CSV table of C-alpha atoms and ligand atoms in Angstrom, one decimal:
chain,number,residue,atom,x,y,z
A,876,UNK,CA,-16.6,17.0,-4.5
A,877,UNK,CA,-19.9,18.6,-2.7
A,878,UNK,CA,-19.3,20.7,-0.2
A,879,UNK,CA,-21.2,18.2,2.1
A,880,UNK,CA,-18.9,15.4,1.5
A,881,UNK,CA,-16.4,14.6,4.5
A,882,UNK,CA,-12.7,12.9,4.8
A,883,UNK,CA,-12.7,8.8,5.6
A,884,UNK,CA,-10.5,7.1,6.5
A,885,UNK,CA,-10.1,5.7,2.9
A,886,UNK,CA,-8.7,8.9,1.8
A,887,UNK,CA,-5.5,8.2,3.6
A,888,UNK,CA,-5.0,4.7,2.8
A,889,UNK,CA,-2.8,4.6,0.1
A,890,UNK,CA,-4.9,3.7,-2.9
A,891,UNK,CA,-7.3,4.9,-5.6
A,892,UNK,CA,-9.4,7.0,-3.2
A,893,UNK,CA,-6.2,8.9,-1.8
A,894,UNK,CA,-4.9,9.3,-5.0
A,895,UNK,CA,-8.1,10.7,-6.3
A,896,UNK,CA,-7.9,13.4,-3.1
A,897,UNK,CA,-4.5,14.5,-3.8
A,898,UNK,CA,-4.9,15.0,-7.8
A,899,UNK,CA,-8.5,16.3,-8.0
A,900,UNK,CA,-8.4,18.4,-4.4
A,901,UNK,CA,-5.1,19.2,-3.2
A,902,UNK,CA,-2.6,19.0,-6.4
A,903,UNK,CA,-4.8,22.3,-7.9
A,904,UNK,CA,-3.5,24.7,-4.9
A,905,UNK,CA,0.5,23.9,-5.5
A,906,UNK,CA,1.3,22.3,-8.8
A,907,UNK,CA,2.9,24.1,-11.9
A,908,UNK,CA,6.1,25.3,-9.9
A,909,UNK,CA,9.0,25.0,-12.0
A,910,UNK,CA,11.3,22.8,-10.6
A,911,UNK,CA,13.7,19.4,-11.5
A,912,UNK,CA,11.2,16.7,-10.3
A,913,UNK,CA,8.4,18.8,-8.9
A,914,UNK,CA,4.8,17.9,-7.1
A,915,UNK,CA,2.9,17.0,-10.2
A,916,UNK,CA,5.1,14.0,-11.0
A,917,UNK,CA,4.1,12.5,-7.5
A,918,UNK,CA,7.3,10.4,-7.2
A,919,UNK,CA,8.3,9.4,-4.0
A,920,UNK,CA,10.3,12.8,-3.1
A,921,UNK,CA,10.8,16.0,-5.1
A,922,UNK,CA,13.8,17.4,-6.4
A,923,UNK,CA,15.0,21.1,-5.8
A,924,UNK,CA,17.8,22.9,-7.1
A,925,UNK,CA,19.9,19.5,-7.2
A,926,UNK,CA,18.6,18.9,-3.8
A,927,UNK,CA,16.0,15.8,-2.6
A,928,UNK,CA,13.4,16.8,-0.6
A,929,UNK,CA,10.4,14.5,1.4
A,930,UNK,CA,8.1,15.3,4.4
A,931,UNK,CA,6.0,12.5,5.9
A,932,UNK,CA,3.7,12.0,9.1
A,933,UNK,CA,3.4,9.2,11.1
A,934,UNK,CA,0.1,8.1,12.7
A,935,UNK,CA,0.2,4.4,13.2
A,936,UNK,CA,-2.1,3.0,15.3
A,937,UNK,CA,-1.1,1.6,18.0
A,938,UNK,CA,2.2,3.8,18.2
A,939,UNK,CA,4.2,0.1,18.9
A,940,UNK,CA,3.9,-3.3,16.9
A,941,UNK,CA,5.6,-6.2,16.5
A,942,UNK,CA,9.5,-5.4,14.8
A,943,UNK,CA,9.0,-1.6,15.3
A,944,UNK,CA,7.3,1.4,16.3
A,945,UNK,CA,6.2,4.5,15.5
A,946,UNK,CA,9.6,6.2,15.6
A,947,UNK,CA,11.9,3.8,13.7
A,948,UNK,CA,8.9,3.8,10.9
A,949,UNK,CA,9.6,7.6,10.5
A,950,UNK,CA,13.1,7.5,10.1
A,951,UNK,CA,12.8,4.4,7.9
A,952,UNK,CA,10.1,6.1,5.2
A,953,UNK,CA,11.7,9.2,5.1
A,954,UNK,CA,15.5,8.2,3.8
A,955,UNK,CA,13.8,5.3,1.7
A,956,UNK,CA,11.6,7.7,0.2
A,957,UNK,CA,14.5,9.9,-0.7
A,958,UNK,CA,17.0,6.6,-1.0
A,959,UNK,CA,14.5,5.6,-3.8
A,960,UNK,CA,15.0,8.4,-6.1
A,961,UNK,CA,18.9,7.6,-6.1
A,962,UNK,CA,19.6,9.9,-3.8
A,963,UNK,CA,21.7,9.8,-0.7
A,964,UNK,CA,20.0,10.6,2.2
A,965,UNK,CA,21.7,13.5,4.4
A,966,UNK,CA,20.1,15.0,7.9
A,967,UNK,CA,16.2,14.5,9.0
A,968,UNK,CA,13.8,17.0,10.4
A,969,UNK,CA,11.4,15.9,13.2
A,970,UNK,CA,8.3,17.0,14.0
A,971,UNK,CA,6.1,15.7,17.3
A,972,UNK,CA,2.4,15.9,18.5
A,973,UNK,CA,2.1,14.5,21.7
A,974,UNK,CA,-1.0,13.5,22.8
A,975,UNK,CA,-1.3,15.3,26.9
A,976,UNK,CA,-1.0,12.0,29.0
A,977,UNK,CA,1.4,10.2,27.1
A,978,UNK,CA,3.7,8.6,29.0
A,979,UNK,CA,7.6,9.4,29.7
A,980,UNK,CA,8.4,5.8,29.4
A,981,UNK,CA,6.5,5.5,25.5
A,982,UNK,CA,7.7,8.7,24.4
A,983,UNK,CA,11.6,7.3,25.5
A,984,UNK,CA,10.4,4.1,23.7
A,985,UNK,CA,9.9,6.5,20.8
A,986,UNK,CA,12.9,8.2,20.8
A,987,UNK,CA,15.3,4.9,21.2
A,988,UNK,CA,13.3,3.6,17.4
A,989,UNK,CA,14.1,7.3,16.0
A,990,UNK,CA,18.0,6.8,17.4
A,991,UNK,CA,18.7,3.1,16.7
A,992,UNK,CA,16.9,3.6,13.0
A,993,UNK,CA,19.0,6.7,12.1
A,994,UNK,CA,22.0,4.4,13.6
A,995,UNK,CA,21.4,2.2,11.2
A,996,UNK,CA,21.1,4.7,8.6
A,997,UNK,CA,23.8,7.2,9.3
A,998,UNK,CA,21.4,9.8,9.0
A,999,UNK,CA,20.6,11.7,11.7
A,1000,UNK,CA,18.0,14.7,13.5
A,1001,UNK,CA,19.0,18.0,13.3
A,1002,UNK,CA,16.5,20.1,13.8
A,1003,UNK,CA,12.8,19.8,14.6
A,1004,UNK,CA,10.0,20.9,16.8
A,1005,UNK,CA,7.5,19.8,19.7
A,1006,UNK,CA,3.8,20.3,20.3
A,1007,UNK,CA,0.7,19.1,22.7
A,1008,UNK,CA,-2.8,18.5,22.1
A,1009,UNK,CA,-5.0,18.3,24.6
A,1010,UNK,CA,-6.5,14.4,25.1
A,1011,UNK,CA,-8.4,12.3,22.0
A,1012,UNK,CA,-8.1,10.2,19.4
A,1013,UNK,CA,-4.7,11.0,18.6
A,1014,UNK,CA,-3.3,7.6,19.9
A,1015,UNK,CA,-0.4,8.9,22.4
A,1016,UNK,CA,1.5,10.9,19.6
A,1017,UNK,CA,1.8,11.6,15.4
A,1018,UNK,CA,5.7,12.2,14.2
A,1019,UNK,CA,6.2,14.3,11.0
A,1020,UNK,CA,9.9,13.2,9.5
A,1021,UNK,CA,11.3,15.7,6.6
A,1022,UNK,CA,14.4,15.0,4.9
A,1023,UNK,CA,17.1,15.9,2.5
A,1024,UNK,CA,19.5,14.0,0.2
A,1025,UNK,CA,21.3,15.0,-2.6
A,1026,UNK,CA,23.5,13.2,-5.7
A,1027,UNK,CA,26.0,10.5,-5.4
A,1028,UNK,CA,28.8,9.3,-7.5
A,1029,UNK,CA,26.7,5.8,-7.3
A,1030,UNK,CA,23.8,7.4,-8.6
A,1031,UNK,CA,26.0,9.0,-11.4
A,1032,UNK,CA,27.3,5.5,-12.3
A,1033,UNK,CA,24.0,3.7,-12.3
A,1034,UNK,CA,22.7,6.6,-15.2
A,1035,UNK,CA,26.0,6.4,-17.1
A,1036,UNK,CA,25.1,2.4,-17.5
A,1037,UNK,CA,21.7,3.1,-18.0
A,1038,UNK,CA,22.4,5.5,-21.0
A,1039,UNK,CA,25.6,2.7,-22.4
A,1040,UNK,CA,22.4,0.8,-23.3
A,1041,UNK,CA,19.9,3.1,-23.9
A,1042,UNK,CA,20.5,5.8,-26.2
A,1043,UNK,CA,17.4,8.1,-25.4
A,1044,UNK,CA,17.6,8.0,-21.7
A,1045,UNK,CA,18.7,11.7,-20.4
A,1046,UNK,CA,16.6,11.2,-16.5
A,1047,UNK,CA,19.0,12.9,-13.6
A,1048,UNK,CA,17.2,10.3,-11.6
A,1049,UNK,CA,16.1,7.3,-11.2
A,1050,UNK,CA,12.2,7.9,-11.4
A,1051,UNK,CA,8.8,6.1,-11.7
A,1052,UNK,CA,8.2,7.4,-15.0
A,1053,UNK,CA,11.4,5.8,-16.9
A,1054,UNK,CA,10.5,2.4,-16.9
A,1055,UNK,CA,10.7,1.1,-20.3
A,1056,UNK,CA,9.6,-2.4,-21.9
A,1057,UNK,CA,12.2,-5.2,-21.4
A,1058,UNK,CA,13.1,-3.9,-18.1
A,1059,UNK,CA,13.2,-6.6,-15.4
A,1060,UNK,CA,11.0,-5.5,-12.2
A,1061,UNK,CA,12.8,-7.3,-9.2
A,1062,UNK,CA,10.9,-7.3,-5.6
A,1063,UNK,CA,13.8,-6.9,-2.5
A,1064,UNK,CA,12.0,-9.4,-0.5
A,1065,UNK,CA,8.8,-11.0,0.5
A,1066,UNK,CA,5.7,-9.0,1.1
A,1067,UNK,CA,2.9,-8.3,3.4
A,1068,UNK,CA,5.2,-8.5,6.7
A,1069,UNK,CA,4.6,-5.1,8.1
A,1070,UNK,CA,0.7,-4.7,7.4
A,1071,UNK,CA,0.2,-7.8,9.2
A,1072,UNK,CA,2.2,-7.4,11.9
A,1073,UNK,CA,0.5,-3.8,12.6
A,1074,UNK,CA,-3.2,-5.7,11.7
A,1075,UNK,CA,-1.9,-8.4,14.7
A,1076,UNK,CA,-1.4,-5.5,16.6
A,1077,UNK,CA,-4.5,-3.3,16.3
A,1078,UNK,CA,-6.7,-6.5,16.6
A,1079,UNK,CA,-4.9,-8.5,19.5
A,1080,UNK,CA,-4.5,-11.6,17.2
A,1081,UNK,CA,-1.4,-13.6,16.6
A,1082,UNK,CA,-2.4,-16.0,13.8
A,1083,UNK,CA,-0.2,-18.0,15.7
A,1084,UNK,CA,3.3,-17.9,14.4
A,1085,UNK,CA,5.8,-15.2,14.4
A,1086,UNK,CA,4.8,-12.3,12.3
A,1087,UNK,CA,6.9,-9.0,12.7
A,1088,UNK,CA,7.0,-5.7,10.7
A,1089,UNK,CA,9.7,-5.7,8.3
A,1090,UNK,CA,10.6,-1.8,8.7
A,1091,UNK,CA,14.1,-0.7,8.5
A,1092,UNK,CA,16.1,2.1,6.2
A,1093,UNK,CA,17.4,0.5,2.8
A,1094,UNK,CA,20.0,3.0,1.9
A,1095,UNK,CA,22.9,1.0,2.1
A,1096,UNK,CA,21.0,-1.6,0.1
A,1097,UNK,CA,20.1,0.7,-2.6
A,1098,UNK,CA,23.3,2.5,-2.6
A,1099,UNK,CA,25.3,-1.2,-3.2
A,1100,UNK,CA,22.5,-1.9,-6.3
A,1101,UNK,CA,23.5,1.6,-7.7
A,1102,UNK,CA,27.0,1.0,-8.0
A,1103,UNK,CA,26.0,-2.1,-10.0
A,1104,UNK,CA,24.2,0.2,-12.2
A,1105,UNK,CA,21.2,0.2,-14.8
A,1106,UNK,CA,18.1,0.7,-12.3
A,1107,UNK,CA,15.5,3.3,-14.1
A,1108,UNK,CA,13.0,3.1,-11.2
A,1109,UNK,CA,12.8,2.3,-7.9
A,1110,UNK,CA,9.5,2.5,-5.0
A,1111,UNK,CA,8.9,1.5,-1.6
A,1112,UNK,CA,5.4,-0.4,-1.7
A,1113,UNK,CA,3.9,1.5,1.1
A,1114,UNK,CA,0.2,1.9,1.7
A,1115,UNK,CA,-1.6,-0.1,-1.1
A,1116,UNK,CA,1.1,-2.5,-1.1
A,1117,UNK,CA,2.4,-4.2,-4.2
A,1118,UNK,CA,-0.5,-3.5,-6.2
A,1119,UNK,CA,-0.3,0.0,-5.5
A,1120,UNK,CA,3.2,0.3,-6.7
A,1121,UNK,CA,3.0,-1.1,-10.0
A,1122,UNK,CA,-0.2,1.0,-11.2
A,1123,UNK,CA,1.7,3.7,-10.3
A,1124,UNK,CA,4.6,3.0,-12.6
A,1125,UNK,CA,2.7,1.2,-15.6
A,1126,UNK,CA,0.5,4.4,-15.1
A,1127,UNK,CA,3.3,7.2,-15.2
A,1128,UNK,CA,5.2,5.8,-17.6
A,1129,UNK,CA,2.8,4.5,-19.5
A,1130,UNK,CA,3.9,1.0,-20.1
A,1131,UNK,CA,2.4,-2.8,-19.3
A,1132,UNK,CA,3.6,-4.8,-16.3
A,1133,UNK,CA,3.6,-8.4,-16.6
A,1134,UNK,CA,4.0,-10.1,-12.9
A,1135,UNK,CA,4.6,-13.9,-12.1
A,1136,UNK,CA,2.2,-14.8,-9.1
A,1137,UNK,CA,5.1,-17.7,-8.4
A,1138,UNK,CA,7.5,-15.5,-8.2
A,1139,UNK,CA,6.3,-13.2,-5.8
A,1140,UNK,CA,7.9,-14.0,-2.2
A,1141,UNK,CA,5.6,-14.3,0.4
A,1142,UNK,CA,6.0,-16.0,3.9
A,1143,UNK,CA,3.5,-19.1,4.1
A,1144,UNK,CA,2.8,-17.5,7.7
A,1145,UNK,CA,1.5,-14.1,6.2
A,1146,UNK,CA,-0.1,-16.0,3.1
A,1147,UNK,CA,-2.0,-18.1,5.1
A,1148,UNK,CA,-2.9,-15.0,7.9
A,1149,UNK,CA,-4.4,-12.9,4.9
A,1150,UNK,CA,-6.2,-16.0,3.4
A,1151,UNK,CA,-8.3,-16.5,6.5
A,1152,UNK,CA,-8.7,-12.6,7.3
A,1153,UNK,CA,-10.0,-12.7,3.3
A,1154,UNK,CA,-7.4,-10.0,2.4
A,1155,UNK,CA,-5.2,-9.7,-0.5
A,1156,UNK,CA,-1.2,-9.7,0.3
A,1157,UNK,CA,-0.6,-7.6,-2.9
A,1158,UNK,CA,-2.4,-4.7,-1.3
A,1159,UNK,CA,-0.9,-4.4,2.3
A,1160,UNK,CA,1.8,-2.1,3.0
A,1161,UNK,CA,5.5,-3.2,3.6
A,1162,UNK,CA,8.1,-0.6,5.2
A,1163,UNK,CA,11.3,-2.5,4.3
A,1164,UNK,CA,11.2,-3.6,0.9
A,1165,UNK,CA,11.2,-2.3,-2.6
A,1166,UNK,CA,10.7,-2.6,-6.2
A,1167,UNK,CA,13.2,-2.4,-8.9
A,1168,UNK,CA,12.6,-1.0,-12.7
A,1169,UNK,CA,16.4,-2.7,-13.9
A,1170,UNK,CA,17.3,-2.2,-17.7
A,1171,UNK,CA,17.8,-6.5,-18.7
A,1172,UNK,CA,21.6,-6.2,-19.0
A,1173,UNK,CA,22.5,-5.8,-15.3
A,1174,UNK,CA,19.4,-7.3,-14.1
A,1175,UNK,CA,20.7,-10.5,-13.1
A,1176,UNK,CA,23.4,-9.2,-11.2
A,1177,UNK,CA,21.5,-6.7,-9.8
A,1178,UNK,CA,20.2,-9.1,-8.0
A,1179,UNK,CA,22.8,-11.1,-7.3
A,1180,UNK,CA,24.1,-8.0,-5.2
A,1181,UNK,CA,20.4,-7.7,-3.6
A,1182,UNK,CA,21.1,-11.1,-2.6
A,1183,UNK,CA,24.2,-10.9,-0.7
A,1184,UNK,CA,22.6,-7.8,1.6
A,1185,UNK,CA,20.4,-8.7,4.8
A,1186,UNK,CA,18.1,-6.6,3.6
A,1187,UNK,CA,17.7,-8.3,0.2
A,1188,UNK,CA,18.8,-11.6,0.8
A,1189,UNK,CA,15.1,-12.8,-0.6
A,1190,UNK,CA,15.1,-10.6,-4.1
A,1191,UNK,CA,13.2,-12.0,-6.7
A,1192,UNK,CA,12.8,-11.2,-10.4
A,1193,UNK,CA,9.0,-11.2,-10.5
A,1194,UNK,CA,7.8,-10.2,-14.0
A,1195,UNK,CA,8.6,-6.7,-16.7
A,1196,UNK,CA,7.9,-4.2,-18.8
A,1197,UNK,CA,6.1,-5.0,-21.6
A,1198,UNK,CA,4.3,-2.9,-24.5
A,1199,UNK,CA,1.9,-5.8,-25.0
A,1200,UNK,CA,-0.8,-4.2,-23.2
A,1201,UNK,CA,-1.0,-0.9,-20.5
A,1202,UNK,CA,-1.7,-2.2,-17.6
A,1203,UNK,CA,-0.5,-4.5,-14.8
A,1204,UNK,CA,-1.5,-8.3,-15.7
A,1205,UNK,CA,-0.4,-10.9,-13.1
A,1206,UNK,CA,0.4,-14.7,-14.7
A,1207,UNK,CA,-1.5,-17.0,-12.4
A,1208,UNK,CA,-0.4,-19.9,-10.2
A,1209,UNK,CA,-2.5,-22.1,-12.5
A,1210,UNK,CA,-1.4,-20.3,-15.8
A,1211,UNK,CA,-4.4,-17.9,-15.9
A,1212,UNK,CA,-3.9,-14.2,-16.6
A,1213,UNK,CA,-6.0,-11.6,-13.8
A,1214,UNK,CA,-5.6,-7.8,-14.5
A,1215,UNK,CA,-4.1,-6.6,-10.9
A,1216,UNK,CA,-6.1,-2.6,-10.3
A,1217,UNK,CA,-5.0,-0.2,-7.9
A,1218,UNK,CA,-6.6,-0.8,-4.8
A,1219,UNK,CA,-9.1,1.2,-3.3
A,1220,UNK,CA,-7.2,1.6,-0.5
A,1221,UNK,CA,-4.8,-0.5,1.9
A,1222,UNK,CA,-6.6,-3.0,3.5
A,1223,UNK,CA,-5.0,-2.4,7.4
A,1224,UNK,CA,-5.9,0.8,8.4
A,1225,UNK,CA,-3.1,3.3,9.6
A,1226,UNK,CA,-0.3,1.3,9.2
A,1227,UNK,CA,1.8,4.6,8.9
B,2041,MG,MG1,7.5,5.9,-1.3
C-alpha cells in the first residue's frame, strides 16, 4: 500500500478488502506469538493458556434498528464469537465512546440491550471503562465488548465423538480449519435478517412487511449441539454474510464446499427486499445464526437438536465438504453450478 492510499469504508466491511487489510497491513506488527490458537489463524477468537479470548467494537449505524440495538449486538458477538470456538462464555468487558450530546434516555436504551442480552446469556459486565468525544460523525456512541470463556465438559464430549470417528483428529477446539470432506455444513436458520433490518433502518424504508434483526447470544444453542457431539467447525456469518463464511473455511482448511441454493433458508420477505435493492442475501451479515462443519454420523441429529431450540428451530443441512474441487460451488435452483467468491465487502454498511 502507497503511502498516499487512505481507509474506506470497504476496509471494514467484512470481506476481501478487509481481509486484505488485516493480513497484508496489520497481521505483520503482531503475528508469530506462540500460543494455542493465536492471531495468525484468524478464527473467530484466540486461545490463551487454556483461556478464550475476543475483543470487538461496535459502530452500527444508526445505534437502534428494528429487533435490537447497539448494545444487545455487543453482548451477542462477543459470547458467539467465543461460543463458536466451543468454548463457554464467562464475564464481558465493556468499553464506551460517547459521542458529547447523546442523550440520557439513548444511552439507558443502550444499557437495557447490554443487560437483557447478557440476561439472556448468563454472562455478565464486570469490568469496563467510559470515554467522550467531542461532537461528529461518531453516531451517538461506539461500544467495544471483550470477553473470556474457557473449556467445557460439552466441548470435551463433542471432540471425544469427533476423534470415535476420525482417527487423525487431535484439535482442542472446534476450529475453522478442521473441516474435513464428508462433513455435513448445517446453517441454524435463515439468512439475511439482520442486514436488512439495519439497511431498513439507515435508509427509512420498510419494504413493507416485518423485517427485524435477528441478533441474540447462541450459547445455549451451541452448548445443547455440543453435548450431541461431532461438530469440527463452527462461525457466525457476520459481515460478508454467508458467502464470507464459507471462503473462509474452504480457504483455511483447504477443502471444497458444495452448497444447495434450495436449501438455504431465507424469508420470502428478505428474498424479495434484496431482489429489488439488487443485493445478494448470501453476502449480508446475520447476528443470530451460525454455520456448522458436523462429521456425517451425528449430523442428522445434530440437527434434530438445532431444531427443537428457538434459536434453531429453522436448521437446515445446506451442502458439504468435498475434495472434488477447492472452492465454494453453490448447486443452482435450476441445477446449474455458480462458484460463490468472497465478497468484496458486505453490502449494508456498518451493520456492526
Ligand atoms: Mg465470528
Amino acid at each position: 500500500m502507497s503511502k498516499k492510499e487512505r481507509i474506506t469504508m470497504a476496509h471494514g466491511a467484512g470481506g476481501a478488502v478487509m481481509s486484505k487489510l488485516i493480513k497484508t497491513f496489520i497481521l505483520p506488527y503482531f503475528g508469530g506469538f506462540e500460543t494455542e490458537v493465536g492471531l495468525e489463524v484468524l478464527d473467530d477468537a484466540a486461545v490463551v493458556d487454556g483461556i478464550v479470548f475476543k475483543s470487538d467494537s461496535h459502530a452500527v449505524k444508526p445505534i437502534f434498528f428494528p429487533g435490537g440495538d447497539i448494545g444487545r449486538l455487543a453482548v451477542a458477538g462477543t459470547v458467539n464469537d467465543i461460543a463458536v470456538l466451543g468454548a463457554e462464555p464467562l464475564a464481558l468487558a465493556c468499553g464506551f465512546v460517547l459521542e458529547e450530546g447523546l442523550l440520557f434516555d439513548d444511552l439507558r436504551r443502550v444499557l437495557e440491550g447490554i443487560k437483557g442480552a447478557s440476561d439472556e446469556a448468563g454472562v455478565f459486565v464486570v469490568t469496563g471503562d467510559t470515554k467522550v468525544v467531542e461532537k461528529g460523525s461518531l453516531g451517538g456512541l461506539v461500544v467495544n465488548m471483550s470477553g473470556f470463556g474457557k473449556r467445557s465438559r460439552a466441548l470435551d464430549h463433542n471432540l471425544a465423538i469427533v476423534r470415535k470417528y476420525r482417527s487423525e483428529s487431535s484439535s482442542r477446539w472446534v476450529l475453522d480449519r478442521n473441516l474435513r470432506k464428508g462433513d455435513k455444513i448445517i446453517l441454524s436458520g435463515t439468512i439475511g435478517d439482520h442486514g436488512l433490518a439495519v439497511l431498513s433502518a439507515q435508509e427509512g424504508l420498510s419494504f413493507g412487511s416485518n423485517i427485524v434483526s435477528d441478533v441474540r447470544p447462541l450459547n445455549h444453542m451451541i452448548k445443547k449441539v455440543l453435548e450431541v457431539g461431532g461438530v469440527v467447525s463452527m462461525k457466525d456469518p457476520t459481515r460478508g454474510g454467508l458467502a464470507n463464511a464459507l471462503n473462509e473455511w474452504s480457504d483455511k482448511a483447504k477443502v471444497g464446499i458444495s452448497v444447495e441454493e434450495n436449501e438455504i433458508p431465507i424469508r420470502e420477505d428478505i428474498r424479495v427486499a434484496c431482489e429489488m435493492l439488487g443485493i445478494d442475501p448470501l453476502e449480508v451479515g446475520n447476528e443470530g445464526k451460525i454455520i456448522l462443519g458436523v462429521i456425517e454420523e451425528t449430523a442428522e441429529e445434530v440437527l434434530e437438536v438445532l431444531r427443537a431450540t428457538k434459536e434453531g428451530k429453522s436448521a437446515k443441512i445446506i451442502g458439504k465438504a468435498t475434495d472434488e474441487f477447492n472452492l465454494v460451488a453453490i448447486k443452482t435452483v435450476v441445477g446449474g453450478r455458480r462458484i460463490l467468491t468472497t465478497p468484496v465487502g458486505d453490502p449494508v454498511p456498518r451493520i456492526c
